[in-house]
Amino acid sequence: MPRREELQGKVAIVTGASSGVGWQSAVRLAEQGVRLCVTARRRDALEALRARVEGAGGECLVVPGDVTVGEDVDRVVRTCLERYGRIDLLVNDAAVQTYGYFDQLPWAHIQRTLDVTCMGFLRFAHAVLPHFRKQGSGHVLNIQSMLSEGAAPLLSAYTAAKHATLGWAKTLKLELHGTGIQVSNVLVPSVSSPMFDHAPTQFGLQPVPVPPTYDVDLVARAVVKCARRPGRTVTPAFLQGTLLLWLDRVAPFVGEAVLGRYGPRMQMERASVDRPEGNLFQPVPQGVGAYGSVPATPRWKRFTAVAGLAALAGGVLGGAALGARGLARAVR
Ligand SMILES: NC(=O)c1ccc[n+]([C@@H]2O[C@H](COP(=O)([O-])OP(=O)(O)OC[C@H]3O[C@@H](n4cnc5c(N)ncnc54)[C@H](OP(=O)(O)O)[C@@H]3O)[C@@H](O)[C@H]2O)c1
């Protein structure tokens, strides 16, 4: 069992804090007494977060920056150290995604998605690790995705970036063994963040997550748990989490058939949007705060889906057992 960390008074840098998972994780960490340094490109959104955190009695330093710009990353780390004198936790969250068939995506979109979503994590960790080494402690907590393990159509560049960051994080964990520096990952399912209001799309239709969609706060609470018990890779959801990972291992053809056939349609709404570049190169004004326009799937619907899947699996396993018994009798 990993050691339990006391969070009161700890210092955390949270990237991508102007909305969604980053915003809500910052709010939840501050509730535990963590002193924050929050960053993203939208200063106004970060100031709104600061007002909220300080209004609740917390501490929050705002340092806007772009995770693709090395000087910005160094400035965030330096300013945090100047204010608090230490850094205990880096929550790597900032990411972008871009919807389109791989061969139809502009090359610049593919590169930018990888630069923000993968290289942004690496840049921040690279800037923070020398301080962690000096301290002999620290924690790199990466906001990953179910797409760090699996795949979905229309999100090839994002999926590549997420697989890469998980591979990097696993290696980093091995390299830091015995140093007192921890590495954790949270495998995020589809959540009700503004990501789908930010993302560029080649289809002119509003992107939506692969269902079911969970409340952003599920992830923020997992981040707090992970900050307390570092060093793990956690999967906060069951249906689009533990169960899906297991199913993908035992019967990968099921996911391939469903997502191959229905995946593109599942990820688009009829509502039209004109967002060919979204928030890739410049931030967009919409989507500040934890929640976006896509609501979370009601709990009863998720429960019904799990019950349906369990019944299906029971039927398949029962049928297979009966078939095997019949076969065994026939060959006897
Ligand atoms: N939403 C989901 O269903 C889902 C599913 C799996 C994993 N995740 C993961 O959850 C994390 C957060 O995503 P989210 O859902 O909260 O989306 P989001 O609301 O769009 O948040 C993304 C954050 O990244 C920041 N950002 C984007 N480009 C940046 C850049 N170049 N430099 C600095 N900051 C930048 C954005 O702020 P600015 O625009 O102000 O810079 C924003 O704060 C990501 O790591 C994502 O991969 C989300």
mmCIF file of C-alpha atoms and ligand atoms in Angstrom:
data_model
loop_
_atom_site.group_PDB
_atom_site.id
_atom_site.type_symbol
_atom_site.label_atom_id
_atom_site.label_comp_id
_atom_site.label_asym_id
_atom_site.label_seq_id
_atom_site.Cartn_x
_atom_site.Cartn_y
_atom_site.Cartn_z
ATOM 1 C CA MET A 1 0.000 0.000 0.000
ATOM 2 C CA PRO A 2 1.528 3.373 -0.995
ATOM 3 C CA ARG A 3 2.310 5.843 1.792
ATOM 4 C CA ARG A 4 -0.502 8.276 2.677
ATOM 5 C CA GLU A 5 0.491 11.918 2.096
ATOM 6 C CA GLU A 6 -0.826 14.815 4.146
ATOM 7 C CA LEU A 7 -1.886 17.471 1.611
ATOM 8 C CA GLN A 8 -2.304 20.496 3.903
ATOM 9 C CA GLY A 9 0.290 23.143 2.958
ATOM 10 C CA LYS A 10 1.652 21.225 -0.047
ATOM 11 C CA VAL A 11 2.365 23.199 -3.243
ATOM 12 C CA ALA A 12 0.954 22.086 -6.601
ATOM 13 C CA ILE A 13 1.325 23.333 -10.153
ATOM 14 C CA VAL A 14 -1.822 22.490 -12.122
ATOM 15 C CA THR A 15 -1.596 22.897 -15.904
ATOM 16 C CA GLY A 16 -4.737 23.261 -18.033
ATOM 17 C CA ALA A 17 -6.470 24.796 -15.014
ATOM 18 C CA SER A 18 -8.640 27.267 -16.948
ATOM 19 C CA SER A 19 -11.331 24.643 -17.525
ATOM 20 C CA GLY A 20 -12.560 21.100 -17.129
ATOM 21 C CA VAL A 21 -10.550 18.506 -15.233
ATOM 22 C CA GLY A 22 -7.717 20.934 -14.437
ATOM 23 C CA TRP A 23 -10.092 23.533 -12.989
ATOM 24 C CA GLN A 24 -12.029 21.044 -10.876
ATOM 25 C CA SER A 25 -8.864 19.271 -9.686
ATOM 26 C CA ALA A 26 -7.443 22.630 -8.586
ATOM 27 C CA VAL A 27 -10.652 23.380 -6.658
ATOM 28 C CA ARG A 28 -10.615 19.972 -4.944
ATOM 29 C CA LEU A 29 -6.886 20.156 -4.112
ATOM 30 C CA ALA A 30 -7.340 23.638 -2.623
ATOM 31 C CA GLU A 31 -10.141 22.261 -0.415
ATOM 32 C CA GLN A 32 -7.514 19.915 1.043
ATOM 33 C CA GLY A 33 -5.227 22.840 1.881
ATOM 34 C CA VAL A 34 -2.964 22.545 -1.172
ATOM 35 C CA ARG A 35 -1.403 25.879 -2.233
ATOM 36 C CA LEU A 36 -1.850 26.299 -5.972
ATOM 37 C CA CYS A 37 0.035 27.653 -8.930
ATOM 38 C CA VAL A 38 -2.357 27.424 -11.877
ATOM 39 C CA THR A 39 -1.534 27.826 -15.539
ATOM 40 C CA ALA A 40 -3.133 27.760 -19.019
ATOM 41 C CA ARG A 41 -3.330 30.390 -21.766
ATOM 42 C CA ARG A 42 -6.595 32.162 -20.723
ATOM 43 C CA ARG A 43 -5.682 34.622 -17.982
ATOM 44 C CA ASP A 44 -9.323 35.690 -17.344
ATOM 45 C CA ALA A 45 -10.378 32.104 -16.740
ATOM 46 C CA LEU A 46 -7.438 31.546 -14.379
ATOM 47 C CA GLU A 47 -8.338 34.741 -12.494
ATOM 48 C CA ALA A 48 -11.897 33.417 -12.119
ATOM 49 C CA LEU A 49 -10.447 30.220 -10.644
ATOM 50 C CA ARG A 50 -8.223 32.240 -8.298
ATOM 51 C CA ALA A 51 -11.254 34.238 -7.091
ATOM 52 C CA ARG A 52 -13.117 31.021 -6.393
ATOM 53 C CA VAL A 53 -10.214 29.363 -4.543
ATOM 54 C CA GLU A 54 -9.345 32.474 -2.520
ATOM 55 C CA GLY A 55 -13.039 33.047 -1.768
ATOM 56 C CA ALA A 56 -13.019 29.644 -0.098
ATOM 57 C CA GLY A 57 -9.899 30.521 1.925
ATOM 58 C CA GLY A 58 -7.295 28.888 -0.343
ATOM 59 C CA GLU A 59 -4.093 30.166 -1.935
ATOM 60 C CA CYS A 60 -3.802 30.445 -5.712
ATOM 61 C CA LEU A 61 -1.077 31.967 -7.866
ATOM 62 C CA VAL A 62 -1.965 32.626 -11.513
ATOM 63 C CA VAL A 63 0.802 32.293 -14.115
ATOM 64 C CA PRO A 64 -0.556 32.176 -17.677
ATOM 65 C CA GLY A 65 1.506 30.373 -20.298
ATOM 66 C CA ASP A 66 1.557 28.024 -23.251
ATOM 67 C CA VAL A 67 2.822 24.479 -22.621
ATOM 68 C CA THR A 68 4.459 24.399 -26.062
ATOM 69 C CA VAL A 69 6.730 27.336 -25.197
ATOM 70 C CA GLY A 70 9.764 26.335 -23.133
ATOM 71 C CA GLU A 71 10.262 29.852 -21.681
ATOM 72 C CA ASP A 72 6.622 29.903 -20.487
ATOM 73 C CA VAL A 73 7.054 26.552 -18.759
ATOM 74 C CA ASP A 74 10.272 27.702 -17.048
ATOM 75 C CA ARG A 75 8.548 30.948 -15.999
ATOM 76 C CA VAL A 76 5.654 29.063 -14.386
ATOM 77 C CA VAL A 77 8.056 26.867 -12.406
ATOM 78 C CA ARG A 78 10.287 29.806 -11.431
ATOM 79 C CA THR A 79 7.351 32.001 -10.334
ATOM 80 C CA CYS A 80 5.910 29.163 -8.293
ATOM 81 C CA LEU A 81 9.264 28.631 -6.545
ATOM 82 C CA GLU A 82 9.634 32.382 -5.905
ATOM 83 C CA ARG A 83 6.201 32.529 -4.262
ATOM 84 C CA TYR A 84 6.147 29.280 -2.284
ATOM 85 C CA GLY A 85 9.802 28.192 -2.103
ATOM 86 C CA ARG A 86 8.984 24.627 -3.133
ATOM 87 C CA ILE A 87 6.865 22.414 -5.416
ATOM 88 C CA ASP A 88 5.442 19.121 -4.174
ATOM 89 C CA LEU A 89 3.065 18.148 -6.935
ATOM 90 C CA LEU A 90 2.837 18.666 -10.688
ATOM 91 C CA VAL A 91 -0.610 17.919 -12.136
ATOM 92 C CA ASN A 92 -0.015 17.549 -15.875
ATOM 93 C CA ASP A 93 -3.423 18.194 -17.428
ATOM 94 C CA ALA A 94 -3.289 20.564 -20.435
ATOM 95 C CA ALA A 95 -4.329 18.857 -23.672
ATOM 96 C CA VAL A 96 -6.100 19.423 -26.973
ATOM 97 C CA GLN A 97 -7.811 17.046 -29.344
ATOM 98 C CA THR A 98 -8.764 17.367 -32.998
ATOM 99 C CA TYR A 99 -11.567 15.492 -34.786
ATOM 100 C CA GLY A 100 -11.047 14.127 -38.287
ATOM 101 C CA TYR A 101 -9.937 11.083 -40.261
ATOM 102 C CA PHE A 102 -6.154 10.789 -39.906
ATOM 103 C CA ASP A 103 -5.372 11.244 -43.603
ATOM 104 C CA GLN A 104 -7.676 14.273 -43.800
ATOM 105 C CA LEU A 105 -6.300 16.115 -40.761
ATOM 106 C CA PRO A 106 -4.022 19.056 -41.601
ATOM 107 C CA TRP A 107 -0.455 18.061 -40.713
ATOM 108 C CA ALA A 108 -0.121 21.191 -38.553
ATOM 109 C CA HIS A 109 -3.065 19.958 -36.406
ATOM 110 C CA ILE A 110 -1.421 16.581 -35.860
ATOM 111 C CA GLN A 111 1.875 18.167 -34.828
ATOM 112 C CA ARG A 112 0.224 20.710 -32.553
ATOM 113 C CA THR A 113 -1.925 18.075 -30.842
ATOM 114 C CA LEU A 114 1.178 16.027 -30.067
ATOM 115 C CA ASP A 115 3.120 19.112 -28.993
ATOM 116 C CA VAL A 116 0.481 20.229 -26.486
ATOM 117 C CA THR A 117 -0.889 16.901 -25.310
ATOM 118 C CA CYS A 118 2.312 14.867 -25.126
ATOM 119 C CA MET A 119 5.303 17.228 -25.214
ATOM 120 C CA GLY A 120 3.552 19.636 -22.831
ATOM 121 C CA PHE A 121 3.565 16.923 -20.132
ATOM 122 C CA LEU A 122 7.220 16.130 -20.797
ATOM 123 C CA ARG A 123 8.254 19.808 -20.829
ATOM 124 C CA PHE A 124 6.670 20.488 -17.448
ATOM 125 C CA ALA A 125 8.096 17.353 -15.873
ATOM 126 C CA HIS A 126 11.531 18.173 -17.292
ATOM 127 C CA ALA A 127 11.375 21.649 -15.737
ATOM 128 C CA VAL A 128 10.138 20.435 -12.346
ATOM 129 C CA LEU A 129 12.212 17.283 -11.826
ATOM 130 C CA PRO A 130 15.517 19.042 -10.967
ATOM 131 C CA HIS A 131 13.695 20.678 -8.020
ATOM 132 C CA PHE A 132 12.126 17.406 -6.977
ATOM 133 C CA ARG A 133 15.580 15.780 -7.075
ATOM 134 C CA LYS A 134 17.019 18.578 -4.891
ATOM 135 C CA GLN A 135 14.120 18.197 -2.443
ATOM 136 C CA GLY A 136 14.371 14.406 -2.515
ATOM 137 C CA SER A 137 10.592 14.319 -2.954
ATOM 138 C CA GLY A 138 7.862 15.278 -5.386
ATOM 139 C CA HIS A 139 5.019 13.851 -7.402
ATOM 140 C CA VAL A 140 4.262 13.968 -11.135
ATOM 141 C CA LEU A 141 0.556 13.226 -11.548
ATOM 142 C CA ASN A 142 -0.519 12.805 -15.159
ATOM 143 C CA ILE A 143 -4.082 13.202 -16.377
ATOM 144 C CA GLN A 144 -4.258 10.375 -18.872
ATOM 145 C CA SER A 145 -7.208 8.974 -20.794
ATOM 146 C CA MET A 146 -8.868 5.692 -21.563
ATOM 147 C CA LEU A 147 -7.335 6.504 -24.958
ATOM 148 C CA SER A 148 -3.892 6.130 -23.343
ATOM 149 C CA GLU A 149 -4.664 2.390 -23.514
ATOM 150 C CA GLY A 150 -7.390 2.059 -26.152
ATOM 151 C CA ALA A 151 -8.406 3.777 -29.366
ATOM 152 C CA ALA A 152 -11.272 5.715 -30.907
ATOM 153 C CA PRO A 153 -11.780 6.759 -34.518
ATOM 154 C CA LEU A 154 -11.404 10.447 -35.492
ATOM 155 C CA LEU A 155 -8.951 11.065 -32.619
ATOM 156 C CA SER A 156 -5.744 9.554 -34.010
ATOM 157 C CA ALA A 157 -3.336 12.375 -33.087
ATOM 158 C CA TYR A 158 -4.782 12.723 -29.579
ATOM 159 C CA THR A 159 -4.703 8.945 -29.062
ATOM 160 C CA ALA A 160 -1.071 8.799 -30.230
ATOM 161 C CA ALA A 161 -0.199 11.577 -27.772
ATOM 162 C CA LYS A 162 -1.979 9.876 -24.878
ATOM 163 C CA HIS A 163 -0.375 6.469 -25.553
ATOM 164 C CA ALA A 164 3.014 8.202 -25.706
ATOM 165 C CA THR A 165 2.526 10.024 -22.390
ATOM 166 C CA LEU A 166 1.526 6.816 -20.633
ATOM 167 C CA GLY A 167 4.600 5.005 -22.007
ATOM 168 C CA TRP A 168 6.780 7.928 -20.947
ATOM 169 C CA ALA A 169 5.213 8.017 -17.467
ATOM 170 C CA LYS A 170 5.842 4.287 -16.957
ATOM 171 C CA THR A 171 9.500 4.727 -17.905
ATOM 172 C CA LEU A 172 9.844 7.783 -15.687
ATOM 173 C CA LYS A 173 8.476 5.809 -12.766
ATOM 174 C CA LEU A 174 11.183 3.155 -13.261
ATOM 175 C CA GLU A 175 13.922 5.766 -13.560
ATOM 176 C CA LEU A 176 12.809 7.496 -10.365
ATOM 177 C CA HIS A 177 12.595 4.305 -8.329
ATOM 178 C CA GLY A 178 14.061 4.875 -4.886
ATOM 179 C CA THR A 179 14.464 8.647 -5.295
ATOM 180 C CA GLY A 180 11.405 9.629 -3.238
ATOM 181 C CA ILE A 181 9.796 11.072 -6.379
ATOM 182 C CA GLN A 182 6.501 9.501 -7.360
ATOM 183 C CA VAL A 183 4.711 9.189 -10.702
ATOM 184 C CA SER A 184 0.957 8.578 -10.964
ATOM 185 C CA ASN A 185 -1.580 8.413 -13.746
ATOM 186 C CA VAL A 186 -5.337 8.849 -13.782
ATOM 187 C CA LEU A 187 -7.037 7.121 -16.732
ATOM 188 C CA VAL A 188 -9.907 9.489 -17.462
ATOM 189 C CA PRO A 189 -13.129 8.265 -19.129
ATOM 190 C CA SER A 190 -15.372 10.609 -21.170
ATOM 191 C CA VAL A 191 -16.252 13.489 -18.851
ATOM 192 C CA SER A 192 -18.571 16.476 -18.991
ATOM 193 C CA SER A 193 -15.781 19.046 -19.440
ATOM 194 C CA PRO A 194 -15.675 21.823 -22.075
ATOM 195 C CA MET A 195 -13.166 19.807 -24.151
ATOM 196 C CA PHE A 196 -15.843 19.090 -26.759
ATOM 197 C CA ASP A 197 -16.682 22.814 -27.019
ATOM 198 C CA HIS A 198 -12.987 23.595 -27.562
ATOM 199 C CA ALA A 199 -11.943 20.895 -30.007
ATOM 200 C CA PRO A 200 -11.541 21.571 -33.720
ATOM 201 C CA THR A 201 -13.500 19.393 -36.093
ATOM 202 C CA GLN A 202 -13.237 18.702 -39.810
ATOM 203 C CA PHE A 203 -16.918 17.759 -40.014
ATOM 204 C CA GLY A 204 -18.729 20.994 -39.137
ATOM 205 C CA LEU A 205 -20.679 19.105 -36.474
ATOM 206 C CA GLN A 206 -20.463 19.438 -32.684
ATOM 207 C CA PRO A 207 -18.114 16.742 -31.278
ATOM 208 C CA VAL A 208 -19.381 14.698 -28.348
ATOM 209 C CA PRO A 209 -17.631 12.086 -26.194
ATOM 210 C CA VAL A 210 -18.028 8.337 -26.631
ATOM 211 C CA PRO A 211 -20.713 7.451 -24.051
ATOM 212 C CA PRO A 212 -21.137 7.046 -21.169
ATOM 213 C CA THR A 213 -19.988 10.460 -19.979
ATOM 214 C CA TYR A 214 -19.057 10.964 -16.314
ATOM 215 C CA ASP A 215 -19.085 14.030 -14.096
ATOM 216 C CA VAL A 216 -15.753 15.909 -14.193
ATOM 217 C CA ASP A 217 -15.703 15.779 -10.406
ATOM 218 C CA LEU A 218 -15.183 12.004 -10.522
ATOM 219 C CA VAL A 219 -11.724 12.705 -11.932
ATOM 220 C CA ALA A 220 -10.989 15.615 -9.586
ATOM 221 C CA ARG A 221 -11.717 13.364 -6.598
ATOM 222 C CA ALA A 222 -9.465 10.677 -8.098
ATOM 223 C CA VAL A 223 -6.720 13.300 -8.437
ATOM 224 C CA VAL A 224 -7.006 14.144 -4.724
ATOM 225 C CA LYS A 225 -6.897 10.432 -3.797
ATOM 226 C CA CYS A 226 -3.879 9.949 -6.033
ATOM 227 C CA ALA A 227 -2.147 12.977 -4.512
ATOM 228 C CA ARG A 228 -2.663 11.324 -1.110
ATOM 229 C CA ARG A 229 -1.522 7.875 -2.207
ATOM 230 C CA PRO A 230 0.957 8.525 -5.028
ATOM 231 C CA GLY A 231 2.662 6.086 -7.336
ATOM 232 C CA ARG A 232 -0.347 4.376 -8.885
ATOM 233 C CA THR A 233 -2.224 4.300 -12.158
ATOM 234 C CA VAL A 234 -5.887 4.658 -11.245
ATOM 235 C CA THR A 235 -9.052 4.103 -13.244
ATOM 236 C CA PRO A 236 -11.826 6.086 -11.559
ATOM 237 C CA ALA A 237 -14.764 4.728 -13.630
ATOM 238 C CA PHE A 238 -16.088 1.175 -13.758
ATOM 239 C CA LEU A 239 -18.069 0.859 -17.015
ATOM 240 C CA GLN A 240 -15.816 3.072 -19.196
ATOM 241 C CA GLY A 241 -12.860 2.059 -17.048
ATOM 242 C CA THR A 242 -12.052 -1.210 -15.287
ATOM 243 C CA LEU A 243 -14.704 -3.180 -17.229
ATOM 244 C CA LEU A 244 -13.753 -1.761 -20.617
ATOM 245 C CA LEU A 245 -10.026 -2.390 -20.075
ATOM 246 C CA TRP A 246 -10.791 -5.974 -19.090
ATOM 247 C CA LEU A 247 -13.116 -6.486 -22.074
ATOM 248 C CA ASP A 248 -10.489 -5.041 -24.390
ATOM 249 C CA ARG A 249 -8.004 -7.618 -23.107
ATOM 250 C CA VAL A 250 -10.248 -10.694 -23.317
ATOM 251 C CA ALA A 251 -12.267 -9.803 -26.421
ATOM 252 C CA PRO A 252 -10.668 -6.893 -28.324
ATOM 253 C CA PHE A 253 -12.770 -7.655 -31.407
ATOM 254 C CA VAL A 254 -15.933 -6.442 -29.602
ATOM 255 C CA GLY A 255 -14.650 -2.873 -29.173
ATOM 256 C CA GLU A 256 -13.135 -2.892 -32.649
ATOM 257 C CA ALA A 257 -16.454 -3.932 -34.206
ATOM 258 C CA VAL A 258 -18.552 -1.418 -32.243
ATOM 259 C CA LEU A 259 -16.204 1.574 -32.518
ATOM 260 C CA GLY A 260 -15.163 0.762 -36.080
ATOM 261 C CA ARG A 261 -18.749 0.732 -37.239
ATOM 262 C CA TYR A 262 -20.481 3.257 -35.002
ATOM 263 C CA GLY A 263 -17.597 5.255 -33.467
ATOM 264 C CA PRO A 264 -17.551 8.171 -35.937
ATOM 265 C CA ARG A 265 -21.327 8.668 -35.659
ATOM 266 C CA MET A 266 -21.218 8.314 -31.856
ATOM 267 C CA GLN A 267 -18.812 11.244 -31.644
ATOM 268 C CA MET A 268 -20.825 13.832 -33.558
ATOM 269 C CA GLU A 269 -24.056 15.653 -32.873
ATOM 270 C CA ARG A 270 -26.347 17.015 -35.567
ATOM 271 C CA ALA A 271 -25.783 20.601 -34.359
ATOM 272 C CA SER A 272 -23.480 22.382 -36.759
ATOM 273 C CA VAL A 273 -20.346 24.233 -35.621
ATOM 274 C CA ASP A 274 -17.757 26.093 -37.601
ATOM 275 C CA ARG A 275 -14.578 25.291 -35.665
ATOM 276 C CA PRO A 276 -11.848 24.077 -37.999
ATOM 277 C CA GLU A 277 -9.044 25.132 -35.600
ATOM 278 C CA GLY A 278 -10.822 25.228 -32.241
ATOM 279 C CA ASN A 279 -8.418 25.881 -29.355
ATOM 280 C CA LEU A 280 -5.392 24.276 -31.044
ATOM 281 C CA PHE A 281 -3.336 27.384 -31.761
ATOM 282 C CA GLN A 282 -5.278 30.056 -29.882
ATOM 283 C CA PRO A 283 -7.529 29.631 -26.868
ATOM 284 C CA VAL A 284 -11.278 30.001 -27.480
ATOM 285 C CA PRO A 285 -13.402 32.137 -25.149
ATOM 286 C CA GLN A 286 -16.108 29.524 -24.533
ATOM 287 C CA GLY A 287 -15.838 26.771 -21.953
ATOM 288 C CA VAL A 288 -14.483 28.308 -18.746
ATOM 289 C CA GLY A 289 -15.010 26.438 -15.479
ATOM 290 C CA ALA A 290 -15.412 22.752 -14.827
ATOM 291 C CA TYR A 291 -18.376 21.934 -17.047
ATOM 292 C CA GLY A 292 -19.054 22.095 -20.782
ATOM 293 C CA SER A 293 -22.195 21.725 -22.877
ATOM 294 C CA VAL A 294 -22.163 17.897 -22.788
ATOM 295 C CA PRO A 295 -24.002 16.588 -19.715
ATOM 296 C CA ALA A 296 -22.944 13.517 -17.740
ATOM 297 C CA THR A 297 -24.863 10.314 -18.467
ATOM 298 C CA PRO A 298 -27.372 9.684 -15.639
ATOM 299 C CA ARG A 299 -26.229 7.039 -13.169
ATOM 300 C CA TRP A 300 -29.282 4.823 -13.844
ATOM 301 C CA LYS A 301 -28.396 4.589 -17.545
ATOM 302 C CA ARG A 302 -24.843 3.492 -16.688
ATOM 303 C CA PHE A 303 -26.212 0.974 -14.223
ATOM 304 C CA THR A 304 -28.606 -0.396 -16.865
ATOM 305 C CA ALA A 305 -25.728 -0.714 -19.338
ATOM 306 C CA VAL A 306 -23.609 -2.636 -16.797
ATOM 307 C CA ALA A 307 -26.556 -4.933 -15.985
ATOM 308 C CA GLY A 308 -27.172 -5.506 -19.711
ATOM 309 C CA LEU A 309 -23.495 -6.289 -20.339
ATOM 310 C CA ALA A 310 -23.403 -8.645 -17.337
ATOM 311 C CA ALA A 311 -26.482 -10.473 -18.656
ATOM 312 C CA LEU A 312 -24.910 -10.695 -22.123
ATOM 313 C CA ALA A 313 -21.599 -11.962 -20.729
ATOM 314 C CA GLY A 314 -23.489 -14.465 -18.541
ATOM 315 C CA GLY A 315 -25.435 -15.666 -21.579
ATOM 316 C CA VAL A 316 -22.299 -15.993 -23.706
ATOM 317 C CA LEU A 317 -20.350 -17.790 -20.959
ATOM 318 C CA GLY A 318 -23.332 -20.051 -20.157
ATOM 319 C CA GLY A 319 -23.797 -20.858 -23.845
ATOM 320 C CA ALA A 320 -20.090 -21.588 -24.227
ATOM 321 C CA ALA A 321 -20.121 -23.873 -21.160
ATOM 322 C CA LEU A 322 -23.149 -25.800 -22.482
ATOM 323 C CA GLY A 323 -21.535 -26.058 -25.923
ATOM 324 C CA ALA A 324 -18.284 -27.350 -24.411
ATOM 325 C CA ARG A 325 -20.180 -29.967 -22.356
ATOM 326 C CA GLY A 326 -22.063 -31.114 -25.459
ATOM 327 C CA LEU A 327 -18.816 -31.349 -27.398
ATOM 328 C CA ALA A 328 -17.128 -33.274 -24.584
ATOM 329 C CA ARG A 329 -20.046 -35.781 -24.548
ATOM 330 C CA ALA A 330 -19.905 -36.167 -28.331
ATOM 331 C CA VAL A 331 -16.175 -36.996 -28.387
ATOM 332 C CA ARG A 332 -16.363 -39.332 -25.359
HETATM 333 N N1 LIG B 1 -13.030 15.461 -21.443
HETATM 334 C C1 LIG B 1 -12.857 14.176 -21.563
HETATM 335 O O1 LIG B 1 -13.792 13.422 -21.878
HETATM 336 C C2 LIG B 1 -11.496 13.582 -21.316
HETATM 337 C C3 LIG B 1 -11.368 12.205 -21.482
HETATM 338 C C4 LIG B 1 -10.137 11.616 -21.243
HETATM 339 C C5 LIG B 1 -9.067 12.400 -20.835
HETATM 340 N N2 LIG B 1 -9.224 13.743 -20.681
HETATM 341 C C6 LIG B 1 -8.046 14.502 -20.278
HETATM 342 O O2 LIG B 1 -8.381 15.453 -19.291
HETATM 343 C C7 LIG B 1 -7.445 16.540 -19.389
HETATM 344 C C8 LIG B 1 -8.202 17.845 -19.368
HETATM 345 O O3 LIG B 1 -9.101 17.930 -20.435
HETATM 346 P P1 LIG B 1 -10.521 18.600 -20.245
HETATM 347 O O4 LIG B 1 -11.519 17.588 -20.562
HETATM 348 O O5 LIG B 1 -10.574 19.289 -18.959
HETATM 349 O O6 LIG B 1 -10.501 19.645 -21.473
HETATM 350 P P2 LIG B 1 -10.509 21.230 -21.505
HETATM 351 O O7 LIG B 1 -11.606 21.775 -20.672
HETATM 352 O O8 LIG B 1 -10.463 21.613 -22.950
HETATM 353 O O9 LIG B 1 -9.142 21.609 -20.801
HETATM 354 C C9 LIG B 1 -7.918 21.634 -21.473
HETATM 355 C C10 LIG B 1 -7.007 22.622 -20.769
HETATM 356 O O10 LIG B 1 -5.761 22.659 -21.455
HETATM 357 C C11 LIG B 1 -5.408 24.031 -21.667
HETATM 358 N N3 LIG B 1 -4.586 24.167 -22.857
HETATM 359 C C12 LIG B 1 -4.885 23.800 -24.132
HETATM 360 N N4 LIG B 1 -3.875 24.117 -24.941
HETATM 361 C C13 LIG B 1 -2.903 24.678 -24.174
HETATM 362 C C14 LIG B 1 -1.613 25.198 -24.436
HETATM 363 N N5 LIG B 1 -1.096 25.222 -25.664
HETATM 364 N N6 LIG B 1 -0.900 25.688 -23.400
HETATM 365 C C15 LIG B 1 -1.413 25.692 -22.151
HETATM 366 N N7 LIG B 1 -2.618 25.200 -21.837
HETATM 367 C C16 LIG B 1 -3.355 24.710 -22.852
HETATM 368 C C17 LIG B 1 -6.747 24.755 -21.818
HETATM 369 O O11 LIG B 1 -6.675 26.112 -21.443
HETATM 370 P P3 LIG B 1 -6.388 27.375 -22.399
HETATM 371 O O12 LIG B 1 -7.197 27.208 -23.624
HETATM 372 O O13 LIG B 1 -6.811 28.516 -21.521
HETATM 373 O O14 LIG B 1 -4.924 27.355 -22.654
HETATM 374 C C18 LIG B 1 -7.569 24.023 -20.753
HETATM 375 O O15 LIG B 1 -7.333 24.589 -19.495
HETATM 376 C C19 LIG B 1 -6.628 16.326 -20.647
HETATM 377 O O16 LIG B 1 -5.364 15.794 -20.314
HETATM 378 C C20 LIG B 1 -7.439 15.307 -21.413
HETATM 379 O O17 LIG B 1 -6.632 14.523 -22.243
HETATM 380 C C21 LIG B 1 -10.411 14.345 -20.911
#
